[in-house]
Amino acid sequence: MKALILRQYGEHSPFEEIDLPRPAVLDGHLLIRVAATSVNPVDYKIRLHGPNFAPELPAVLHGDVAGYVEEVGANVSGFQRGDEVFACAGGVNGMGGALAEFMLADAALVARKPSSLNVLAAAALPLVSITAWESLIDRAQLAAGQTVLVHGGTGGVGHIGVQLAKWAGCQVFATVSSARKAQLVLELGADRAIDYRSQSVADYVRDCTGGKGFDVVFDTVGGEHLAKSFEAAAIGGVVSCISTRTAVDLSAMHAKNLSLHVIFMLLPMLRNMGREHHGEILTQVATLVDSGQLCPLVDERTFSFADVLDAHEYLVSGKAIGKVVLRQDCW
């Protein structure tokens, strides 16, 4: 099969097209004919830094995939050849990625794609939907009537978080950095968009909650936003964060009796534990999409696999709104 590989990690490492052996389908696995993938921050971070969970070189990157079942391994039920599927199922240590003609995927990680979406849009969903679901539904355990603040409301994970919180019956607020993003986040269902550049945390806590603070704060940004999340949370509130690789003073958290949940959605793949829950989440996500309660926000600019480096650089530039997707049209 054709594949795009990295022979080394680093800023100036090019993707190279080569021929690789087509993966043999294993017990409990599916062989997926790849139609599309998307770029997540973890993909370009692996390319740049090769962290300890990166694939061995030569590496095939990208975890998100949408495509068609080519072969079904033994001991797999519920799938057959030709099924349209989506998943986040590779691009990490021990698991090949989606930048290839075919991708071998643990069937536990895979679900049928939403019938109402094309493969490009479906490829935008897996990692971000699983991350938002684990953060808000599994860990924060959202309840109807709660106030929820989403930092980065039009980002990859953030725009799904806004919609899941609204589906759960919450009053949803989201931080944005422009008037265009404010309009988009309102269209996604947020009750209010907050321009964090022009309002302090104290200002929007007062304006949105009467000074009480938010019941749940979903921090999809990290860095300085984690301390801002503690400031924005109500007494006894919950902060759920997907990027806590920073030093932060926990005294504000202690003073408010807050709970902090940290989400690292790659763990089931890296540790081979609890993978079936990811497939279950994606099945529920597909139902929400097809019922009109959730939709991916896909940037207007799309890329081919041959332009994957440009896609990475575009996401890093901060110009993208929503997800950056790639179509497999070079083979």
Tab-separated table of C-alpha atoms in Angstrom:
chain	number	residue	atom	x	y	z
A	1	MET	CA	0.000	0.000	0.000
A	2	LYS	CA	1.008	3.632	-0.421
A	3	ALA	CA	1.717	5.587	2.760
A	4	LEU	CA	3.163	8.891	3.915
A	5	ILE	CA	5.884	8.395	6.514
A	6	LEU	CA	8.329	10.319	8.651
A	7	ARG	CA	11.871	8.977	8.800
A	8	GLN	CA	12.752	11.278	11.687
A	9	TYR	CA	11.002	13.688	14.035
A	10	GLY	CA	11.621	17.418	13.976
A	11	GLU	CA	10.444	20.699	12.502
A	12	HIS	CA	12.064	20.172	9.118
A	13	SER	CA	11.261	16.485	8.692
A	14	PRO	CA	9.317	15.937	5.443
A	15	PHE	CA	6.561	13.431	4.845
A	16	GLU	CA	7.725	10.874	2.274
A	17	GLU	CA	5.534	8.691	0.083
A	18	ILE	CA	6.640	5.053	0.060
A	19	ASP	CA	5.252	1.563	-0.434
A	20	LEU	CA	4.598	-0.423	2.741
A	21	PRO	CA	3.206	-3.914	3.218
A	22	ARG	CA	-0.567	-3.860	3.502
A	23	PRO	CA	-1.439	-4.744	7.116
A	24	ALA	CA	-2.739	-8.251	7.670
A	25	VAL	CA	-6.066	-8.163	9.458
A	26	LEU	CA	-5.762	-9.452	13.041
A	27	ASP	CA	-8.242	-11.047	15.409
A	28	GLY	CA	-10.505	-8.376	16.872
A	29	HIS	CA	-9.484	-5.845	14.223
A	30	LEU	CA	-10.768	-4.201	11.058
A	31	LEU	CA	-8.787	-3.198	8.011
A	32	ILE	CA	-10.096	0.215	6.951
A	33	ARG	CA	-9.676	1.659	3.464
A	34	VAL	CA	-8.835	5.242	4.407
A	35	ALA	CA	-10.878	8.028	2.818
A	36	ALA	CA	-10.088	10.965	5.108
A	37	THR	CA	-8.347	12.061	8.281
A	38	SER	CA	-8.052	15.260	10.309
A	39	VAL	CA	-5.248	17.129	12.041
A	40	ASN	CA	-5.227	17.277	15.823
A	41	PRO	CA	-2.628	19.140	17.893
A	42	VAL	CA	-1.221	15.806	19.063
A	43	ASP	CA	-0.421	14.924	15.430
A	44	TYR	CA	1.836	17.899	14.797
A	45	LYS	CA	3.332	17.670	18.293
A	46	ILE	CA	4.333	14.080	17.580
A	47	ARG	CA	5.824	15.184	14.249
A	48	LEU	CA	7.807	17.965	15.893
A	49	HIS	CA	8.890	16.338	19.131
A	50	GLY	CA	8.362	12.591	18.894
A	51	PRO	CA	7.149	12.224	22.505
A	52	ASN	CA	7.422	8.922	24.299
A	53	PHE	CA	4.117	7.690	22.879
A	54	ALA	CA	5.085	8.397	19.248
A	55	PRO	CA	5.167	5.571	16.680
A	56	GLU	CA	8.494	3.939	15.914
A	57	LEU	CA	10.259	5.295	12.847
A	58	PRO	CA	9.508	5.170	9.976
A	59	ALA	CA	6.207	6.462	11.321
A	60	VAL	CA	2.720	6.714	9.851
A	61	LEU	CA	0.913	9.485	11.759
A	62	HIS	CA	-2.674	10.646	12.408
A	63	GLY	CA	-5.223	8.964	14.634
A	64	ASP	CA	-8.522	10.152	13.165
A	65	VAL	CA	-9.877	8.142	10.260
A	66	ALA	CA	-13.025	7.849	8.183
A	67	GLY	CA	-13.384	5.254	5.474
A	68	TYR	CA	-14.706	1.842	4.518
A	69	VAL	CA	-14.253	-1.597	6.045
A	70	GLU	CA	-12.027	-3.608	3.719
A	71	GLU	CA	-11.600	-6.753	5.829
A	72	VAL	CA	-13.097	-8.032	9.068
A	73	GLY	CA	-10.902	-9.984	11.464
A	74	ALA	CA	-11.922	-13.030	13.436
A	75	ASN	CA	-13.975	-12.493	16.594
A	76	VAL	CA	-15.426	-9.206	15.306
A	77	SER	CA	-19.173	-8.727	15.185
A	78	GLY	CA	-21.297	-5.825	14.033
A	79	PHE	CA	-19.197	-4.899	10.995
A	80	GLN	CA	-18.995	-6.151	7.439
A	81	ARG	CA	-17.032	-5.298	4.328
A	82	GLY	CA	-18.126	-1.969	2.843
A	83	ASP	CA	-19.405	-0.408	6.066
A	84	GLU	CA	-18.674	3.304	6.373
A	85	VAL	CA	-16.840	3.832	9.660
A	86	PHE	CA	-14.959	6.399	11.705
A	87	ALA	CA	-12.528	6.147	14.609
A	88	CYS	CA	-9.496	7.480	16.398
A	89	ALA	CA	-7.448	4.328	16.202
A	90	GLY	CA	-3.722	4.857	15.648
A	91	GLY	CA	-0.836	7.176	14.968
A	92	VAL	CA	0.716	6.358	18.359
A	93	ASN	CA	3.245	3.862	19.635
A	94	GLY	CA	2.434	0.383	18.372
A	95	MET	CA	-0.456	1.489	16.151
A	96	GLY	CA	-0.131	2.664	12.550
A	97	GLY	CA	-1.844	5.892	11.542
A	98	ALA	CA	-4.270	7.022	8.871
A	99	LEU	CA	-1.847	8.611	6.368
A	100	ALA	CA	-1.969	5.502	4.210
A	101	GLU	CA	-4.249	3.604	1.859
A	102	PHE	CA	-5.227	1.218	4.644
A	103	MET	CA	-5.304	1.408	8.439
A	104	LEU	CA	-5.482	-1.548	10.805
A	105	ALA	CA	-7.811	-0.649	13.688
A	106	ASP	CA	-8.932	-2.389	16.853
A	107	ALA	CA	-12.646	-2.917	16.219
A	108	ALA	CA	-13.406	-1.778	19.779
A	109	LEU	CA	-12.339	1.743	18.781
A	110	VAL	CA	-14.490	1.901	15.639
A	111	ALA	CA	-18.106	2.909	14.993
A	112	ARG	CA	-20.281	3.339	11.944
A	113	LYS	CA	-19.987	6.912	10.755
A	114	PRO	CA	-23.013	9.223	10.894
A	115	SER	CA	-25.093	8.565	7.783
A	116	SER	CA	-25.814	12.279	7.402
A	117	LEU	CA	-22.142	13.228	7.016
A	118	ASN	CA	-19.668	12.700	4.208
A	119	VAL	CA	-16.334	11.109	5.053
A	120	LEU	CA	-14.505	14.436	5.293
A	121	ALA	CA	-16.853	15.768	7.952
A	122	ALA	CA	-16.885	12.427	9.771
A	123	ALA	CA	-13.078	12.424	9.955
A	124	ALA	CA	-13.244	15.669	11.936
A	125	LEU	CA	-15.117	14.067	14.824
A	126	PRO	CA	-13.410	11.114	16.548
A	127	LEU	CA	-10.653	12.492	18.800
A	128	VAL	CA	-12.424	15.727	19.670
A	129	SER	CA	-15.789	14.077	20.328
A	130	ILE	CA	-14.295	11.396	22.564
A	131	THR	CA	-12.298	14.018	24.464
A	132	ALA	CA	-15.298	16.286	25.014
A	133	TRP	CA	-17.533	13.356	25.995
A	134	GLU	CA	-15.043	12.012	28.540
A	135	SER	CA	-14.538	15.521	29.939
A	136	LEU	CA	-18.152	16.583	30.291
A	137	ILE	CA	-20.369	13.492	30.319
A	138	ASP	CA	-18.115	10.887	31.969
A	139	ARG	CA	-16.083	13.024	34.357
A	140	ALA	CA	-17.948	16.288	35.023
A	141	GLN	CA	-21.265	14.396	34.855
A	142	LEU	CA	-23.237	17.325	33.490
A	143	ALA	CA	-26.765	17.780	34.775
A	144	ALA	CA	-29.608	19.789	33.289
A	145	GLY	CA	-29.766	23.349	34.550
A	146	GLN	CA	-26.061	23.729	35.293
A	147	THR	CA	-24.043	26.665	34.021
A	148	VAL	CA	-21.109	25.593	31.859
A	149	LEU	CA	-18.195	27.698	30.620
A	150	VAL	CA	-16.193	26.379	27.656
A	151	HIS	CA	-12.807	27.978	27.053
A	152	GLY	CA	-12.129	28.020	23.304
A	153	GLY	CA	-15.676	27.577	22.073
A	154	THR	CA	-14.844	27.278	18.361
A	155	GLY	CA	-11.776	25.078	18.797
A	156	GLY	CA	-11.653	21.424	17.839
A	157	VAL	CA	-12.683	20.065	21.228
A	158	GLY	CA	-14.427	23.225	22.401
A	159	HIS	CA	-17.071	23.339	19.673
A	160	ILE	CA	-18.096	19.773	20.498
A	161	GLY	CA	-18.143	20.642	24.207
A	162	VAL	CA	-20.541	23.518	23.583
A	163	GLN	CA	-22.960	21.224	21.771
A	164	LEU	CA	-22.733	18.361	24.277
A	165	ALA	CA	-23.385	20.753	27.166
A	166	LYS	CA	-26.417	22.152	25.378
A	167	TRP	CA	-27.669	18.617	24.633
A	168	ALA	CA	-27.314	17.848	28.359
A	169	GLY	CA	-29.692	20.719	29.172
A	170	CYS	CA	-27.122	23.186	30.497
A	171	GLN	CA	-26.829	26.933	30.122
A	172	VAL	CA	-23.703	27.300	28.005
A	173	PHE	CA	-21.163	30.111	27.824
A	174	ALA	CA	-18.061	30.079	25.628
A	175	THR	CA	-14.964	32.222	25.330
A	176	VAL	CA	-13.933	33.425	21.863
A	177	SER	CA	-11.403	35.825	20.351
A	178	SER	CA	-13.327	37.487	17.507
A	179	ALA	CA	-16.769	38.616	16.420
A	180	ARG	CA	-16.861	35.896	13.752
A	181	LYS	CA	-16.140	33.207	16.322
A	182	ALA	CA	-18.756	34.707	18.620
A	183	GLN	CA	-21.385	34.330	15.915
A	184	LEU	CA	-20.305	30.755	15.184
A	185	VAL	CA	-20.442	29.678	18.816
A	186	LEU	CA	-23.948	31.096	19.160
A	187	GLU	CA	-24.991	29.159	16.053
A	188	LEU	CA	-23.617	26.028	17.722
A	189	GLY	CA	-25.994	26.569	20.633
A	190	ALA	CA	-24.106	28.640	23.193
A	191	ASP	CA	-26.322	30.996	25.188
A	192	ARG	CA	-23.619	33.631	25.293
A	193	ALA	CA	-20.232	34.287	23.697
A	194	ILE	CA	-17.559	35.941	25.851
A	195	ASP	CA	-14.718	37.899	24.251
A	196	TYR	CA	-11.938	37.071	26.707
A	197	ARG	CA	-9.728	39.786	25.224
A	198	SER	CA	-12.040	42.573	26.347
A	199	GLN	CA	-13.505	41.096	29.552
A	200	SER	CA	-11.716	39.970	32.677
A	201	VAL	CA	-12.730	36.748	34.401
A	202	ALA	CA	-14.271	38.759	37.235
A	203	ASP	CA	-16.278	40.785	34.707
A	204	TYR	CA	-17.822	37.845	32.895
A	205	VAL	CA	-18.412	35.868	36.087
A	206	ARG	CA	-20.392	38.845	37.374
A	207	ASP	CA	-22.241	39.423	34.103
A	208	CYS	CA	-23.071	35.775	33.367
A	209	THR	CA	-23.619	34.273	36.823
A	210	GLY	CA	-24.229	37.240	39.114
A	211	GLY	CA	-20.825	36.620	40.699
A	212	LYS	CA	-21.582	33.041	41.719
A	213	GLY	CA	-19.290	31.398	39.165
A	214	PHE	CA	-19.916	28.530	36.737
A	215	ASP	CA	-20.918	25.069	37.905
A	216	VAL	CA	-18.608	23.464	35.340
A	217	VAL	CA	-15.631	24.973	33.522
A	218	PHE	CA	-14.292	23.071	30.511
A	219	ASP	CA	-10.746	24.221	29.738
A	220	THR	CA	-9.704	23.117	26.260
A	221	VAL	CA	-6.786	25.576	26.130
A	222	GLY	CA	-4.643	25.037	29.238
A	223	GLY	CA	-1.692	27.216	30.216
A	224	GLU	CA	-2.872	30.415	31.893
A	225	HIS	CA	-6.471	29.389	31.284
A	226	LEU	CA	-6.289	26.756	34.017
A	227	ALA	CA	-5.842	29.430	36.691
A	228	LYS	CA	-8.616	31.424	34.999
A	229	SER	CA	-10.803	28.315	35.172
A	230	PHE	CA	-10.335	28.105	38.944
A	231	GLU	CA	-11.248	31.797	39.193
A	232	ALA	CA	-14.351	31.337	37.035
A	233	ALA	CA	-15.691	28.248	38.824
A	234	ALA	CA	-18.384	28.405	41.491
A	235	ILE	CA	-17.789	27.157	45.029
A	236	GLY	CA	-17.933	23.381	44.866
A	237	GLY	CA	-17.668	23.516	41.087
A	238	VAL	CA	-15.926	21.245	38.615
A	239	VAL	CA	-13.035	22.069	36.296
A	240	SER	CA	-12.286	19.645	33.472
A	241	CYS	CA	-9.097	20.256	31.500
A	242	ILE	CA	-7.469	18.552	28.522
A	243	SER	CA	-4.112	20.362	28.746
A	244	THR	CA	-2.630	20.575	32.238
A	245	ARG	CA	1.064	20.446	31.340
A	246	THR	CA	1.816	23.561	33.378
A	247	ALA	CA	2.702	24.673	36.890
A	248	VAL	CA	-0.282	26.245	38.633
A	249	ASP	CA	-1.116	27.435	42.149
A	250	LEU	CA	-3.822	25.166	43.552
A	251	SER	CA	-4.686	27.446	46.462
A	252	ALA	CA	-7.602	29.019	44.535
A	253	MET	CA	-8.917	25.542	43.877
A	254	HIS	CA	-8.621	24.643	47.560
A	255	ALA	CA	-10.374	27.849	48.657
A	256	LYS	CA	-13.421	26.963	46.559
A	257	ASN	CA	-13.494	23.215	47.244
A	258	LEU	CA	-13.212	22.532	43.505
A	259	SER	CA	-12.835	19.222	41.707
A	260	LEU	CA	-10.307	18.985	38.877
A	261	HIS	CA	-10.526	16.328	36.166
A	262	VAL	CA	-7.673	15.802	33.713
A	263	ILE	CA	-8.417	14.078	30.410
A	264	PHE	CA	-5.850	12.163	28.312
A	265	MET	CA	-7.966	10.401	25.709
A	266	LEU	CA	-5.086	8.476	24.107
A	267	LEU	CA	-4.615	6.258	27.164
A	268	PRO	CA	-6.930	3.433	26.038
A	269	MET	CA	-4.877	3.099	22.869
A	270	LEU	CA	-1.530	3.374	24.632
A	271	ARG	CA	-2.430	1.024	27.499
A	272	ASN	CA	-4.871	-1.276	25.684
A	273	MET	CA	-7.555	-0.822	28.317
A	274	GLY	CA	-11.122	0.459	28.060
A	275	ARG	CA	-10.963	0.767	24.279
A	276	GLU	CA	-14.556	-0.367	23.835
A	277	HIS	CA	-15.791	2.795	25.541
A	278	HIS	CA	-14.365	4.876	22.699
A	279	GLY	CA	-16.371	2.885	20.188
A	280	GLU	CA	-19.459	3.289	22.365
A	281	ILE	CA	-18.958	7.053	22.565
A	282	LEU	CA	-18.618	7.348	18.791
A	283	THR	CA	-21.789	5.307	18.301
A	284	GLN	CA	-23.661	7.760	20.540
A	285	VAL	CA	-22.021	10.700	18.774
A	286	ALA	CA	-23.213	9.361	15.408
A	287	THR	CA	-26.761	9.166	16.767
A	288	LEU	CA	-26.573	12.785	17.969
A	289	VAL	CA	-25.252	13.922	14.599
A	290	ASP	CA	-27.956	12.131	12.665
A	291	SER	CA	-30.650	13.566	14.942
A	292	GLY	CA	-29.373	17.105	14.353
A	293	GLN	CA	-28.086	17.686	17.873
A	294	LEU	CA	-24.370	17.777	17.066
A	295	CYS	CA	-22.366	18.797	14.032
A	296	PRO	CA	-18.656	19.160	13.307
A	297	LEU	CA	-17.269	22.620	12.653
A	298	VAL	CA	-14.939	22.095	9.706
A	299	ASP	CA	-12.625	24.822	8.488
A	300	GLU	CA	-13.467	26.063	5.006
A	301	ARG	CA	-9.994	25.105	3.774
A	302	THR	CA	-9.436	21.391	3.134
A	303	PHE	CA	-6.272	19.572	2.104
A	304	SER	CA	-5.224	16.437	0.264
A	305	PHE	CA	-2.938	13.858	1.861
A	306	ALA	CA	-0.141	15.128	-0.386
A	307	ASP	CA	-0.432	18.507	1.365
A	308	VAL	CA	-0.376	17.166	4.921
A	309	LEU	CA	2.560	19.354	5.960
A	310	ASP	CA	0.648	22.446	4.796
A	311	ALA	CA	-2.347	21.245	6.826
A	312	HIS	CA	-0.174	20.952	9.939
A	313	GLU	CA	1.252	24.417	9.439
A	314	TYR	CA	-2.211	25.877	8.854
A	315	LEU	CA	-3.484	24.483	12.152
A	316	VAL	CA	-0.381	25.699	14.008
A	317	SER	CA	-0.862	29.193	12.521
A	318	GLY	CA	-4.086	29.658	14.480
A	319	LYS	CA	-5.988	30.665	11.347
A	320	ALA	CA	-8.223	27.600	11.305
A	321	ILE	CA	-11.712	27.694	12.780
A	322	GLY	CA	-12.863	24.265	13.861
A	323	LYS	CA	-11.213	21.150	12.442
A	324	VAL	CA	-8.754	20.847	9.562
A	325	VAL	CA	-9.514	17.798	7.405
A	326	LEU	CA	-7.629	15.948	4.678
A	327	ARG	CA	-9.009	13.861	1.832
A	328	GLN	CA	-7.199	10.773	0.601
A	329	ASP	CA	-7.019	11.493	-3.117
A	330	CYS	CA	-3.360	11.021	-3.936
A	331	TRP	CA	-3.523	7.247	-4.655
